[in-house]
């Protein structure tokens, strides 16, 4: 019986390591399903019904402002008016395109469509920068300051992730680069097509920093969302250009991938032992260095002002990682938690609180 239990456990852990590879490590750019159906729209409201694909704990039932994506259109939803287990009525905020009863839609955090100009009327230029594996596109937003801001999106996300914070940065006159990195859609890939959570992607951030300095930046402020936070933190640890960084903003950062995988295991109801074994197999099969991906353990090596956002309803990256980082370095970390906020959802939950913290932080950096 003992041998059978061991064999079954090892087989299960091997299978879970395959899931970890597919869901966590490999780059995948398939768009999420349209998982809600419009049942009514009008008078500034939209009614949405759940489907078999709907996450029962998804953004559709969270307070705040979110994007509402439908085929060929992008709008917003706001405050919740009615809510039950299979239906929600929210404020409807038209942006780009119409909405019809019967259409399938999805809610996302991005909140704005396309690019800086489409979203906010902010002029920008498409530019490219280089790293060791090729050239990468970026949005360049002009400004008058000598401090540039470089923004790094998260895993399987897009540059649109930066559109919520961008107006707060532009108001301070900072030129900004919203960048891409390896394994983004239709861009240079790593040899194995897997994310390395900052261990390799920092080279693209370094390339963007070189571009900024070559084009007039005296120093740089970095912004990282989710895995972008891991890219930023490892850049600070390994790049000689980290000396040019004035400050850092991290939003729901993946500063300890161990914690992220552990949370995923709990969300799936997996026994702790199986998750530990699966991570061991992943280290062997996919060359994952779990210790290297624990940036919290190196918190004492950072010496820059850091503004840190995280929400307590984050089911992707556990808030405990950010809490541990903030507790380890209260001398440099300004920690701003958001109650009822999803992953990278602080702005969505409380726009005024989020933008006020960003504006105050940027002002402090130039004092």
PDB file of N, CA, C and O in Angstrom, residues 101-134:
ATOM      1  N   UNK A 101     -27.976  43.265 -27.004  1.00  0.00           N
ATOM      2  CA  UNK A 101     -28.471  42.136 -26.225  1.00  0.00           C
ATOM      3  C   UNK A 101     -28.113  40.839 -26.945  1.00  0.00           C
ATOM      4  O   UNK A 101     -28.239  40.721 -28.169  1.00  0.00           O
ATOM      5  N   UNK A 102     -27.638  39.885 -26.186  1.00  0.00           N
ATOM      6  CA  UNK A 102     -27.245  38.597 -26.747  1.00  0.00           C
ATOM      7  C   UNK A 102     -25.768  38.486 -27.051  1.00  0.00           C
ATOM      8  O   UNK A 102     -25.261  37.375 -27.279  1.00  0.00           O
ATOM      9  N   UNK A 103     -25.057  39.610 -27.083  1.00  0.00           N
ATOM     10  CA  UNK A 103     -23.622  39.564 -27.336  1.00  0.00           C
ATOM     11  C   UNK A 103     -22.882  38.912 -26.175  1.00  0.00           C
ATOM     12  O   UNK A 103     -23.229  39.119 -25.013  1.00  0.00           O
ATOM     13  N   UNK A 104     -21.837  38.149 -26.499  1.00  0.00           N
ATOM     14  CA  UNK A 104     -20.949  37.632 -25.465  1.00  0.00           C
ATOM     15  C   UNK A 104     -19.837  38.648 -25.230  1.00  0.00           C
ATOM     16  O   UNK A 104     -19.310  39.251 -26.175  1.00  0.00           O
ATOM     17  N   UNK A 105     -19.476  38.844 -23.986  1.00  0.00           N
ATOM     18  CA  UNK A 105     -18.497  39.849 -23.586  1.00  0.00           C
ATOM     19  C   UNK A 105     -17.603  39.274 -22.493  1.00  0.00           C
ATOM     20  O   UNK A 105     -17.860  38.197 -21.961  1.00  0.00           O
ATOM     21  N   UNK A 106     -16.543  40.011 -22.167  1.00  0.00           N
ATOM     22  CA  UNK A 106     -15.728  39.677 -21.002  1.00  0.00           C
ATOM     23  C   UNK A 106     -15.300  40.975 -20.319  1.00  0.00           C
ATOM     24  O   UNK A 106     -15.235  42.028 -20.953  1.00  0.00           O
ATOM     25  N   UNK A 107     -15.016  40.866 -19.056  1.00  0.00           N
ATOM     26  CA  UNK A 107     -14.552  42.005 -18.269  1.00  0.00           C
ATOM     27  C   UNK A 107     -13.052  41.863 -18.049  1.00  0.00           C
ATOM     28  O   UNK A 107     -12.561  40.778 -17.731  1.00  0.00           O
ATOM     29  N   UNK A 108     -12.307  42.962 -18.237  1.00  0.00           N
ATOM     30  CA  UNK A 108     -10.872  42.919 -17.966  1.00  0.00           C
ATOM     31  C   UNK A 108     -10.431  44.140 -17.175  1.00  0.00           C
ATOM     32  O   UNK A 108     -11.169  45.111 -17.026  1.00  0.00           O
ATOM     33  N   UNK A 109      -9.209  44.064 -16.662  1.00  0.00           N
ATOM     34  CA  UNK A 109      -8.651  45.148 -15.850  1.00  0.00           C
ATOM     35  C   UNK A 109      -8.180  46.330 -16.673  1.00  0.00           C
ATOM     36  O   UNK A 109      -8.061  47.443 -16.156  1.00  0.00           O
ATOM     37  N   UNK A 110      -7.853  46.108 -17.945  1.00  0.00           N
ATOM     38  CA  UNK A 110      -7.171  47.139 -18.727  1.00  0.00           C
ATOM     39  C   UNK A 110      -7.935  48.454 -18.758  1.00  0.00           C
ATOM     40  O   UNK A 110      -7.345  49.524 -18.727  1.00  0.00           O
ATOM     41  N   UNK A 111      -9.246  48.374 -18.936  1.00  0.00           N
ATOM     42  CA  UNK A 111     -10.155  49.524 -18.788  1.00  0.00           C
ATOM     43  C   UNK A 111     -10.154  50.511 -19.945  1.00  0.00           C
ATOM     44  O   UNK A 111     -11.083  51.315 -20.048  1.00  0.00           O
ATOM     45  N   UNK A 112      -9.152  50.486 -20.787  1.00  0.00           N
ATOM     46  CA  UNK A 112      -9.082  51.418 -21.917  1.00  0.00           C
ATOM     47  C   UNK A 112      -8.641  50.661 -23.166  1.00  0.00           C
ATOM     48  O   UNK A 112      -7.895  49.689 -23.085  1.00  0.00           O
ATOM     49  N   UNK A 113      -9.067  51.134 -24.347  1.00  0.00           N
ATOM     50  CA  UNK A 113      -8.756  50.420 -25.584  1.00  0.00           C
ATOM     51  C   UNK A 113      -7.450  50.854 -26.229  1.00  0.00           C
ATOM     52  O   UNK A 113      -7.012  51.994 -26.103  1.00  0.00           O
ATOM     53  N   UNK A 114      -6.821  49.939 -26.908  1.00  0.00           N
ATOM     54  CA  UNK A 114      -5.837  50.157 -27.966  1.00  0.00           C
ATOM     55  C   UNK A 114      -4.496  50.756 -27.550  1.00  0.00           C
ATOM     56  O   UNK A 114      -3.518  50.041 -27.427  1.00  0.00           O
ATOM     57  N   UNK A 115      -4.407  52.073 -27.354  1.00  0.00           N
ATOM     58  CA  UNK A 115      -3.115  52.739 -27.204  1.00  0.00           C
ATOM     59  C   UNK A 115      -3.313  54.068 -26.478  1.00  0.00           C
ATOM     60  O   UNK A 115      -4.456  54.463 -26.196  1.00  0.00           O
ATOM     61  N   UNK A 116      -2.223  54.776 -26.132  1.00  0.00           N
ATOM     62  CA  UNK A 116      -2.367  56.020 -25.355  1.00  0.00           C
ATOM     63  C   UNK A 116      -3.270  57.068 -26.001  1.00  0.00           C
ATOM     64  O   UNK A 116      -4.026  57.759 -25.298  1.00  0.00           O
ATOM     65  N   UNK A 117      -3.220  57.197 -27.321  1.00  0.00           N
ATOM     66  CA  UNK A 117      -4.037  58.212 -27.972  1.00  0.00           C
ATOM     67  C   UNK A 117      -5.510  57.809 -27.994  1.00  0.00           C
ATOM     68  O   UNK A 117      -6.393  58.622 -27.690  1.00  0.00           O
ATOM     69  N   UNK A 118      -5.794  56.556 -28.330  1.00  0.00           N
ATOM     70  CA  UNK A 118      -7.177  56.086 -28.340  1.00  0.00           C
ATOM     71  C   UNK A 118      -7.781  56.141 -26.940  1.00  0.00           C
ATOM     72  O   UNK A 118      -8.962  56.461 -26.782  1.00  0.00           O
ATOM     73  N   UNK A 119      -6.972  55.827 -25.938  1.00  0.00           N
ATOM     74  CA  UNK A 119      -7.474  55.765 -24.568  1.00  0.00           C
ATOM     75  C   UNK A 119      -7.640  57.135 -23.939  1.00  0.00           C
ATOM     76  O   UNK A 119      -8.658  57.413 -23.287  1.00  0.00           O
ATOM     77  N   UNK A 120      -6.651  58.016 -24.129  1.00  0.00           N
ATOM     78  CA  UNK A 120      -6.622  59.282 -23.385  1.00  0.00           C
ATOM     79  C   UNK A 120      -6.344  60.507 -24.246  1.00  0.00           C
ATOM     80  O   UNK A 120      -6.251  61.617 -23.704  1.00  0.00           O
ATOM     81  N   UNK A 121      -6.158  60.330 -25.534  1.00  0.00           N
ATOM     82  CA  UNK A 121      -5.754  61.454 -26.378  1.00  0.00           C
ATOM     83  C   UNK A 121      -4.322  61.869 -26.147  1.00  0.00           C
ATOM     84  O   UNK A 121      -3.945  63.007 -26.469  1.00  0.00           O
ATOM     85  N   UNK A 122      -3.503  60.962 -25.609  1.00  0.00           N
ATOM     86  CA  UNK A 122      -2.097  61.250 -25.334  1.00  0.00           C
ATOM     87  C   UNK A 122      -1.268  60.898 -26.573  1.00  0.00           C
ATOM     88  O   UNK A 122      -1.242  59.737 -26.995  1.00  0.00           O
ATOM     89  N   UNK A 123      -0.560  61.860 -27.152  1.00  0.00           N
ATOM     90  CA  UNK A 123       0.266  61.562 -28.330  1.00  0.00           C
ATOM     91  C   UNK A 123       1.396  60.592 -27.971  1.00  0.00           C
ATOM     92  O   UNK A 123       1.949  60.639 -26.865  1.00  0.00           O
ATOM     93  N   UNK A 124       1.728  59.728 -28.914  1.00  0.00           N
ATOM     94  CA  UNK A 124       2.830  58.790 -28.689  1.00  0.00           C
ATOM     95  C   UNK A 124       3.448  58.434 -30.030  1.00  0.00           C
ATOM     96  O   UNK A 124       2.893  58.702 -31.095  1.00  0.00           O
ATOM     97  N   UNK A 125       4.620  57.805 -29.945  1.00  0.00           N
ATOM     98  CA  UNK A 125       5.338  57.377 -31.131  1.00  0.00           C
ATOM     99  C   UNK A 125       5.722  55.910 -30.960  1.00  0.00           C
ATOM    100  O   UNK A 125       6.081  55.474 -29.864  1.00  0.00           O
ATOM    101  N   UNK A 126       5.620  55.144 -32.037  1.00  0.00           N
ATOM    102  CA  UNK A 126       6.106  53.767 -32.021  1.00  0.00           C
ATOM    103  C   UNK A 126       7.611  53.774 -32.264  1.00  0.00           C
ATOM    104  O   UNK A 126       8.079  54.285 -33.291  1.00  0.00           O
ATOM    105  N   UNK A 127       8.375  53.222 -31.321  1.00  0.00           N
ATOM    106  CA  UNK A 127       9.828  53.163 -31.444  1.00  0.00           C
ATOM    107  C   UNK A 127      10.280  51.732 -31.196  1.00  0.00           C
ATOM    108  O   UNK A 127       9.483  50.871 -30.794  1.00  0.00           O
ATOM    109  N   UNK A 128      11.554  51.468 -31.421  1.00  0.00           N
ATOM    110  CA  UNK A 128      12.120  50.156 -31.127  1.00  0.00           C
ATOM    111  C   UNK A 128      13.403  50.314 -30.322  1.00  0.00           C
ATOM    112  O   UNK A 128      14.100  51.318 -30.428  1.00  0.00           O
ATOM    113  N   UNK A 129      13.674  49.311 -29.509  1.00  0.00           N
ATOM    114  CA  UNK A 129      14.931  49.223 -28.770  1.00  0.00           C
ATOM    115  C   UNK A 129      15.442  47.798 -28.916  1.00  0.00           C
ATOM    116  O   UNK A 129      14.718  46.916 -29.404  1.00  0.00           O
ATOM    117  N   UNK A 130      16.651  47.542 -28.481  1.00  0.00           N
ATOM    118  CA  UNK A 130      17.267  46.236 -28.716  1.00  0.00           C
ATOM    119  C   UNK A 130      17.750  45.595 -27.421  1.00  0.00           C
ATOM    120  O   UNK A 130      18.105  46.281 -26.459  1.00  0.00           O
ATOM    121  N   UNK A 131      17.749  44.255 -27.442  1.00  0.00           N
ATOM    122  CA  UNK A 131      18.406  43.484 -26.391  1.00  0.00           C
ATOM    123  C   UNK A 131      19.236  42.408 -27.075  1.00  0.00           C
ATOM    124  O   UNK A 131      19.390  42.407 -28.295  1.00  0.00           O
ATOM    125  N   UNK A 132      19.745  41.465 -26.314  1.00  0.00           N
ATOM    126  CA  UNK A 132      20.643  40.453 -26.874  1.00  0.00           C
ATOM    127  C   UNK A 132      19.972  39.538 -27.875  1.00  0.00           C
ATOM    128  O   UNK A 132      20.653  38.887 -28.670  1.00  0.00           O
ATOM    129  N   UNK A 133      18.632  39.459 -27.876  1.00  0.00           N
ATOM    130  CA  UNK A 133      17.972  38.509 -28.776  1.00  0.00           C
ATOM    131  C   UNK A 133      17.186  39.196 -29.893  1.00  0.00           C
ATOM    132  O   UNK A 133      16.502  38.515 -30.666  1.00  0.00           O
ATOM    133  N   UNK A 134      17.265  40.535 -29.995  1.00  0.00           N
ATOM    134  CA  UNK A 134      16.587  41.170 -31.108  1.00  0.00           C
ATOM    135  C   UNK A 134      16.017  42.535 -30.767  1.00  0.00           C
ATOM    136  O   UNK A 134      16.360  43.140 -29.744  1.00  0.00           O
TER     137      UNK A 134
END
